[in-house]
C-alpha positions as a printed NumPy array, in Angstrom:
array([[ 81.81 , 156.95 , -69.027],
       [ 85.33 , 157.584, -70.293],
       [ 84.031, 159.779, -73.105],
       [ 82.114, 161.951, -70.644],
       [ 85.289, 162.443, -68.642],
       [ 87.33 , 163.655, -71.63 ],
       [ 86.233, 167.344, -71.483],
       [ 87.293, 167.574, -67.852],
       [ 90.69 , 166.096, -68.673],
       [ 91.141, 168.158, -71.834],
       [ 90.339, 171.427, -70.066],
       [ 93.123, 170.796, -67.558],
       [ 95.626, 169.165, -69.963],
       [ 95.771, 166.102, -67.707],
       [ 96.763, 162.568, -68.772],
       [ 94.249, 159.808, -68.114],
       [ 93.997, 158.194, -64.692],
       [ 92.012, 155.099, -63.708],
       [ 89.275, 155.196, -61.07 ],
       [ 86.549, 152.686, -60.09 ],
       [ 83.133, 152.755, -61.659],
       [ 80.318, 153.655, -59.271],
       [ 77.721, 151.098, -60.361],
       [ 77.634, 147.47 , -61.39 ],
       [ 78.89 , 146.554, -64.845],
       [ 80.014, 149.03 , -67.469],
       [ 76.764, 150.327, -68.981],
       [ 75.124, 153.605, -67.925],
       [ 77.453, 154.022, -64.982],
       [ 78.949, 157.218, -63.553],
       [ 82.253, 158.383, -62.144],
       [ 83.102, 160.13 , -58.88 ],
       [ 84.24 , 163.52 , -60.194],
       [ 85.499, 164.62 , -56.781],
       [ 87.752, 161.56 , -56.736],
       [ 88.991, 162.372, -60.249],
       [ 89.832, 165.937, -59.348],
       [ 91.54 , 164.925, -56.094],
       [ 94.022, 162.999, -58.227],
       [ 94.286, 165.65 , -60.911],
       [ 95.055, 168.373, -58.38 ],
       [ 97.681, 166.485, -56.378],
       [100.352, 168.846, -57.669],
       [ 98.248, 171.813, -58.805],
       [ 97.98 , 175.398, -57.607],
       [ 94.322, 174.976, -56.644],
       [ 94.177, 175.709, -52.928],
       [ 90.481, 174.777, -52.673],
       [ 90.775, 171.19 , -53.895],
       [ 90.4  , 169.726, -50.42 ],
       [ 87.498, 171.951, -49.46 ],
       [ 84.636, 169.793, -48.16 ],
       [ 81.771, 170.877, -50.414],
       [ 79.247, 168.72 , -48.568],
       [ 80.11 , 170.377, -45.262],
       [ 80.   , 173.802, -46.921],
       [ 76.57 , 173.098, -48.341],
       [ 75.33 , 171.894, -44.945],
       [ 76.584, 175.108, -43.364],
       [ 74.811, 177.234, -45.962],
       [ 71.632, 175.236, -45.397],
       [ 71.847, 175.995, -41.652],
       [ 71.812, 179.721, -42.423],
       [ 68.138, 179.304, -43.342],
       [ 67.068, 177.947, -39.988],
       [ 64.723, 180.324, -38.106],
       [ 67.372, 181.341, -35.563],
       [ 70.039, 182.048, -38.17 ],
       [ 67.606, 183.967, -40.382],
       [ 66.729, 186.116, -37.384],
       [ 70.401, 187.015, -36.971],
       [ 70.797, 187.936, -40.642],
       [ 67.481, 189.721, -41.176],
       [ 66.725, 191.071, -37.719],
       [ 63.487, 190.512, -35.778],
       [ 60.384, 189.854, -37.89 ],
       [ 57.828, 192.652, -37.742],
       [ 54.282, 191.628, -38.541],
       [ 52.683, 188.602, -40.153],
       [ 53.978, 189.354, -43.661],
       [ 57.6  , 189.101, -42.54 ],
       [ 56.792, 185.975, -40.521],
       [ 55.318, 184.288, -43.611],
       [ 58.337, 185.376, -45.68 ],
       [ 60.766, 183.88 , -43.133],
       [ 58.808, 180.619, -43.067],
       [ 58.959, 180.455, -46.874],
       [ 62.713, 181.084, -46.854],
       [ 63.196, 178.294, -44.329],
       [ 61.184, 175.754, -46.329],
       [ 62.761, 172.948, -48.283],
       [ 64.987, 173.735, -51.218],
       [ 68.327, 172.72 , -52.627],
       [ 70.028, 176.059, -51.726],
       [ 72.312, 175.756, -54.755],
       [ 72.313, 179.491, -55.422],
       [ 73.51 , 180.698, -52.006],
       [ 75.949, 177.783, -52.033],
       [ 77.364, 179.044, -55.348],
       [ 77.784, 182.519, -53.854],
       [ 79.822, 181.195, -50.942],
       [ 81.84 , 178.842, -53.165],
       [ 82.806, 181.657, -55.56 ],
       [ 83.914, 183.817, -52.637],
       [ 85.925, 180.966, -51.112],
       [ 87.738, 180.401, -54.402],
       [ 88.577, 184.07 , -55.011],
       [ 89.264, 185.357, -51.507],
       [ 92.852, 186.346, -50.803],
       [ 92.953, 184.762, -47.333],
       [ 91.98 , 181.219, -48.331],
       [ 91.527, 178.922, -45.363],
       [ 90.138, 181.563, -43.008],
       [ 86.594, 181.229, -41.574],
       [ 83.677, 182.434, -43.688],
       [ 82.885, 186.071, -42.796],
       [ 79.571, 186.433, -40.975],
       [ 78.693, 189.283, -43.307],
       [ 78.822, 186.949, -46.322],
       [ 75.698, 185.277, -44.93 ],
       [ 73.743, 188.426, -45.816],
       [ 74.818, 188.146, -49.448],
       [ 73.931, 184.442, -49.566],
       [ 70.552, 185.009, -47.911],
       [ 69.874, 187.865, -50.37 ],
       [ 70.447, 185.457, -53.262],
       [ 67.917, 183.016, -51.796],
       [ 65.459, 185.871, -51.177],
       [ 65.52 , 186.707, -54.884],
       [ 65.107, 183.039, -55.823],
       [ 62.263, 182.296, -53.411],
       [ 60.441, 185.453, -54.523],
       [ 60.64 , 184.275, -58.131],
       [ 59.193, 180.888, -57.126],
       [ 56.223, 182.546, -55.431],
       [ 55.468, 184.602, -58.514],
       [ 56.09 , 181.684, -60.908],
       [ 53.694, 179.437, -58.964],
       [ 50.963, 182.077, -59.222],
       [ 51.578, 182.666, -62.922],
       [ 51.693, 178.93 , -63.684],
       [ 48.746, 178.036, -61.449],
       [ 50.761, 175.437, -59.517],
       [ 49.181, 174.099, -56.348],
       [ 52.221, 172.363, -54.829],
       [ 55.938, 172.945, -54.319],
       [ 58.332, 170.918, -52.164],
       [ 55.446, 168.49 , -51.616],
       [ 53.405, 171.164, -49.816],
       [ 50.864, 173.805, -50.775],
       [ 52.276, 176.739, -52.705],
       [ 52.193, 180.046, -50.868],
       [ 49.225, 181.402, -52.82 ],
       [ 47.265, 178.2  , -52.175],
       [ 47.99 , 178.513, -48.47 ],
       [ 47.54 , 182.255, -47.946],
       [ 45.83 , 183.55 , -51.087],
       [ 47.188, 185.269, -54.188],
       [ 47.253, 188.784, -52.735],
       [ 49.273, 187.798, -49.664],
       [ 51.644, 185.648, -51.731],
       [ 52.315, 188.474, -54.207],
       [ 53.068, 190.832, -51.358],
       [ 55.418, 188.346, -49.676],
       [ 57.263, 187.877, -52.974],
       [ 57.664, 191.627, -53.345],
       [ 58.892, 191.853, -49.738],
       [ 61.555, 189.218, -50.369],
       [ 62.879, 191.134, -53.374],
       [ 63.153, 194.22 , -51.19 ],
       [ 64.832, 192.212, -48.435],
       [ 67.409, 190.968, -50.92 ],
       [ 68.416, 194.482, -51.94 ],
       [ 68.377, 195.655, -48.316],
       [ 70.773, 192.866, -47.32 ],
       [ 73.168, 193.673, -50.148],
       [ 73.172, 197.356, -49.27 ],
       [ 73.754, 196.671, -45.57 ],
       [ 76.721, 194.296, -45.878],
       [ 80.161, 195.537, -44.845],
       [ 81.718, 195.922, -48.273],
       [ 83.185, 198.91 , -50.074],
       [ 80.901, 201.359, -51.847],
       [ 82.229, 200.09 , -55.186],
       [ 81.491, 196.487, -54.237],
       [ 77.962, 197.326, -53.08 ],
       [ 77.231, 199.278, -56.258],
       [ 78.466, 196.337, -58.307],
       [ 76.375, 193.829, -56.364],
       [ 73.216, 195.922, -56.647],
       [ 73.779, 196.33 , -60.391],
       [ 74.372, 192.61 , -60.939],
       [ 71.25 , 191.698, -58.936],
       [ 69.11 , 194.218, -60.813],
       [ 70.361, 193.039, -64.209],
       [ 69.681, 189.429, -63.247],
       [ 66.155, 190.291, -62.084],
       [ 65.525, 192.092, -65.376],
       [ 66.752, 189.169, -67.475],
       [ 64.744, 186.637, -65.453],
       [ 61.562, 188.696, -65.956],
       [ 62.266, 188.86 , -69.669],
       [ 62.463, 185.068, -69.829],
       [ 59.331, 184.579, -67.752],
       [ 57.583, 187.265, -69.775],
       [ 58.415, 185.509, -73.042],
       [ 56.824, 182.333, -71.704],
       [ 53.741, 184.149, -70.388],
       [ 53.201, 185.973, -73.688],
       [ 53.55 , 182.673, -75.556],
       [ 50.957, 181.123, -73.222],
       [ 48.337, 183.661, -74.357],
       [ 48.414, 182.191, -77.879],
       [ 50.48 , 178.987, -77.584],
       [ 52.011, 177.397, -80.657],
       [ 54.538, 174.54 , -80.951],
       [ 58.059, 175.58 , -79.975],
       [ 61.288, 174.258, -81.455],
       [ 64.015, 172.758, -79.296],
       [ 66.066, 175.924, -79.78 ],
       [ 63.19 , 178.136, -78.615],
       [ 62.635, 176.065, -75.476],
       [ 66.354, 176.112, -74.658],
       [ 66.354, 179.897, -75.115],
       [ 63.549, 180.178, -72.54 ],
       [ 65.614, 177.985, -70.196],
       [ 68.619, 180.263, -70.714],
       [ 66.668, 183.388, -69.819],
       [ 64.671, 181.889, -66.934],
       [ 67.233, 179.764, -65.095],
       [ 70.735, 180.923, -65.999],
       [ 70.439, 184.506, -64.614],
       [ 69.927, 183.297, -61.045],
       [ 73.086, 181.161, -61.199],
       [ 75.049, 184.022, -62.727],
       [ 73.883, 186.473, -60.06 ],
       [ 74.831, 184.021, -57.314],
       [ 78.347, 183.465, -58.642],
       [ 79.052, 187.097, -59.473],
       [ 77.855, 188.353, -56.072],
       [ 80.29 , 185.965, -54.389],
       [ 83.068, 187.151, -56.69 ],
       [ 82.267, 190.805, -55.998],
       [ 82.288, 190.248, -52.254],
       [ 85.793, 188.796, -52.683],
       [ 86.852, 192.   , -54.459],
       [ 86.045, 194.133, -57.494],
       [ 89.344, 193.238, -59.172],
       [ 88.737, 189.52 , -58.713],
       [ 85.25 , 189.885, -60.192],
       [ 86.439, 191.761, -63.27 ],
       [ 88.871, 188.964, -64.083],
       [ 86.222, 186.244, -64.107],
       [ 82.837, 187.829, -64.935],
       [ 82.873, 186.831, -68.623],
       [ 83.632, 183.201, -67.824],
       [ 81.008, 183.143, -65.065],
       [ 78.387, 184.313, -67.562],
       [ 79.116, 181.51 , -70.046],
       [ 79.429, 178.926, -67.26 ],
       [ 76.099, 180.037, -65.741],
       [ 74.289, 179.797, -69.064],
       [ 75.445, 176.221, -69.641],
       [ 74.796, 175.278, -66.015],
       [ 71.315, 176.838, -66.043],
       [ 70.244, 175.135, -69.265],
       [ 71.59 , 171.764, -68.095],
       [ 69.826, 172.2  , -64.754],
       [ 66.483, 172.897, -66.463],
       [ 66.888, 169.983, -68.874],
       [ 67.414, 167.685, -65.905],
       [ 64.233, 169.067, -64.338],
       [ 62.364, 168.386, -67.573],
       [ 63.579, 164.79 , -67.524],
       [ 62.678, 164.225, -63.883],
       [ 59.494, 166.274, -63.45 ],
       [ 57.202, 165.295, -66.299],
       [ 54.222, 163.041, -65.695],
       [ 52.159, 162.171, -62.661],
       [ 55.209, 161.052, -60.666],
       [ 57.031, 164.361, -61.065],
       [ 56.773, 167.284, -58.678],
       [ 55.329, 169.389, -61.49 ],
       [ 53.621, 167.987, -64.579],
       [ 54.713, 170.122, -67.535],
       [ 52.032, 168.619, -69.763],
       [ 49.17 , 169.285, -67.361],
       [ 50.658, 172.677, -66.514],
       [ 50.994, 173.456, -70.238],
       [ 54.511, 174.813, -69.845],
       [ 57.235, 174.815, -72.519],
       [ 58.886, 171.401, -72.398],
       [ 62.052, 170.286, -74.163],
       [ 60.733, 166.728, -74.371],
       [ 57.544, 167.936, -76.032],
       [ 59.559, 170.039, -78.494],
       [ 61.727, 167.043, -79.397],
       [ 58.698, 164.803, -79.885],
       [ 57.004, 167.433, -82.052],
       [ 60.092, 167.614, -84.27 ],
       [ 60.23 , 163.829, -84.664],
       [ 56.53 , 162.927, -84.831],
       [ 54.683, 162.395, -88.108],
       [ 51.081, 162.358, -89.266],
       [ 48.593, 161.576, -86.464],
       [ 51.29 , 161.627, -83.791],
       [ 52.387, 165.111, -84.863],
       [ 48.778, 166.325, -84.807],
       [ 48.383, 164.989, -81.261],
       [ 51.553, 166.692, -80.033],
       [ 50.615, 169.951, -81.765],
       [ 47.243, 169.873, -80.016],
       [ 49.039, 169.67 , -76.66 ],
       [ 51.08 , 172.747, -77.541],
       [ 47.865, 174.58 , -78.484],
       [ 46.054, 173.385, -75.333],
       [ 43.238, 171.727, -77.292],
       [ 43.715, 168.025, -76.58 ],
       [ 41.377, 165.995, -78.838],
       [ 38.474, 164.166, -77.254],
       [ 39.585, 160.782, -75.964],
       [ 43.296, 161.657, -76.086],
       [ 45.333, 161.584, -72.877],
       [ 48.606, 163.   , -71.631],
       [ 49.724, 159.416, -71.025],
       [ 49.648, 158.828, -74.789],
       [ 51.884, 161.844, -75.31 ],
       [ 54.283, 160.707, -72.603],
       [ 54.494, 157.307, -74.258],
       [ 55.811, 159.057, -77.355],
       [ 58.735, 160.358, -75.269],
       [ 60.047, 156.811, -75.122],
       [ 58.876, 155.614, -78.547],
       [ 60.547, 158.544, -80.333],
       [ 63.526, 158.51 , -77.948],
       [ 62.977, 162.086, -76.862],
       [ 64.334, 161.255, -73.422],
       [ 67.586, 160.035, -74.999],
       [ 67.906, 163.226, -77.052],
       [ 67.287, 165.344, -73.946],
       [ 69.871, 163.344, -71.995],
       [ 72.408, 163.943, -74.769],
       [ 71.703, 167.678, -74.641],
       [ 72.089, 167.584, -70.857],
       [ 75.563, 166.079, -71.195],
       [ 76.427, 168.559, -73.959],
       [ 75.684, 171.586, -71.788],
       [ 77.475, 170.082, -68.798],
       [ 80.543, 169.592, -70.98 ],
       [ 80.235, 173.138, -72.331],
       [ 80.297, 174.443, -68.761],
       [ 83.608, 172.638, -68.273],
       [ 85.086, 173.671, -71.62 ],
       [ 84.465, 177.378, -70.974],
       [ 86.867, 177.173, -68.013],
       [ 89.891, 176.372, -70.2  ],
       [ 90.992, 180.019, -70.396],
       [ 90.3  , 180.82 , -66.745],
       [ 93.551, 181.906, -65.098],
       [ 92.508, 181.475, -61.453],
       [ 93.238, 177.836, -60.525],
       [ 91.094, 177.967, -57.371],
       [ 87.942, 179.059, -59.187],
       [ 88.622, 176.736, -62.116],
       [ 88.952, 173.704, -59.857],
       [ 86.002, 174.622, -57.665],
       [ 83.62 , 175.249, -60.555],
       [ 84.479, 171.842, -61.977],
       [ 83.785, 170.206, -58.636],
       [ 80.517, 172.128, -58.212],
       [ 79.231, 170.818, -61.537],
       [ 79.95 , 167.298, -60.352],
       [ 78.266, 168.049, -57.033],
       [ 75.07 , 169.331, -58.641],
       [ 74.677, 166.603, -61.254],
       [ 76.518, 163.567, -59.912],
       [ 75.449, 162.985, -56.313],
       [ 75.554, 159.19 , -56.378],
       [ 76.402, 156.437, -53.959],
       [ 78.677, 153.478, -54.634],
       [ 76.48 , 150.52 , -55.567],
       [ 78.999, 147.9  , -56.619],
       [ 81.795, 147.162, -59.04 ],
       [ 82.186, 145.714, -62.487],
       [ 81.12 , 142.059, -62.282],
       [ 83.549, 140.982, -64.987],
       [ 86.506, 142.353, -63.028],
       [ 85.198, 140.827, -59.78 ],
       [ 85.085, 137.376, -61.378],
       [ 88.547, 137.82 , -62.832],
       [ 89.957, 138.716, -59.426],
       [ 88.04 , 136.099, -57.447],
       [ 85.614, 138.541, -55.817],
       [ 81.912, 137.934, -55.342],
       [ 79.513, 140.788, -54.531],
       [ 82.41 , 143.007, -53.539],
       [ 83.822, 140.503, -51.007],
       [ 87.102, 138.666, -51.696],
       [ 86.88 , 134.909, -52.036],
       [ 89.203, 132.95 , -49.725],
       [ 92.901, 133.145, -50.647],
       [ 92.452, 136.209, -52.855],
       [ 93.766, 139.713, -52.431],
       [ 91.879, 142.26 , -50.302],
       [ 89.146, 144.353, -51.914],
       [ 91.394, 147.407, -51.659],
       [ 93.967, 145.752, -53.889],
       [ 91.324, 144.836, -56.45 ],
       [ 89.995, 148.393, -56.53 ],
       [ 93.451, 149.9  , -56.861],
       [ 94.179, 147.641, -59.766]])
C-alpha cells in the first residue's frame, strides 16, 4: 500500500503522512486517495482541492435525464431521435463527460463560479460520441447485451442501430458547433473531436482486421489496441473541457493530457479485462473472441499442450472436448491475473508521474484525484486488527477504559 502511494508523493515532492488503511489487516488493502490529497494540499495553490467530485459526478449524470437532454438537444423529432435519446439516458459510468467538466473546472479563470449551462452541450457531445461508438462496437463484436439489457441492434435491428449511431455522431458535432464559445475555440474542439474519432476507428479497425485471420497477440500488441481504442475518448473529453476554458489554457496542457489519457485509457481497459472475463462478467472476451490481455499473458507463459490450447483459442478453433473454463483456469495457474494487476498499477502510476512537469496546480491536483475516483471507489470495512488489539479495540469499538476510536485512528 505504501509503495503504491510513492508515485503520488514523489510527483508532488511531499513528505510522507500517515492515514488509516481502508480494509482489515495489512494485506491487499487500499488507501483513500482523496484523504491523502486533502492533507497534501493543505497549504498548496490548488484551488480545486475541496471540490466535491462525487457531487460533480452526480450533477453530470443528471444531465442525461430525459428532461435535461431535451433542454440540451431540443425537442426530439421522429422515432430515430427518440431511440437515440433513450440510449443516451441508459446506464453508464459517464466518466467521459465528467472528465470534460472536471478539466474545465480546473482551468477556468473564475474558479468557484457555477458551471455554465453551455458547458452541458460539450459534455453531452462527448457522451454522444462515446455512446455511438458502443452501438457500432456491439454490432461489430456481435454482443447481445450491454448494461444488463439488450444491445441496441438486438432490440431494434442492425440497420436502425447503425443509423442511431451515425445520428449521435452528428449530434455531437452539432452540439460543439452550437455552443457559445469563440470561433477559435469551436474550431479547436471540432478538430480534437475529429482526430479522436479517427484514432478510435484506427484502433477498432486494427482489431477487426485481425479478427478476419486471428493469430496469437503479444501483451504489447494487445496494449497497443487498448491505447488506440480507449485512450482517444478520454483525451477528447479532457481536451474539450480545456478548450472550453480557453485556447491558451489548452495549449499549455495538451501534451500532458495526451500522455495522461493514454495511461488512463490502458489502465481502464486492463481493469475491464480483469473484471469482465468469464461467465460472470458483463462481456466474455473468450466467447466473444476479442483480444484479451489475460489471454496474451497466458500464451506467453504456457508450454506444450497448454500453449497449443491457448493458441487454438486465439485462432478460434477450440479442440473438441476443450472448454473456455479450462483456459480461464490457466489465468490463475499461470498467474496471468497477477501480471495484469501489476500492469494496471504500472499504468496508473505512469498517469501520475506524467503530471510532475504540469505547471497548473489546479489541473495537477484534480487529475490526481480523478484517477483515485475512477479506480479506488471503496468503502471503509475495518481497521488493522493488530493495531486494534494493541489499543484495546475490538471490531472498531473501544473496550471499556480505553481511548475513543478517533484517538486510535489519529494515532
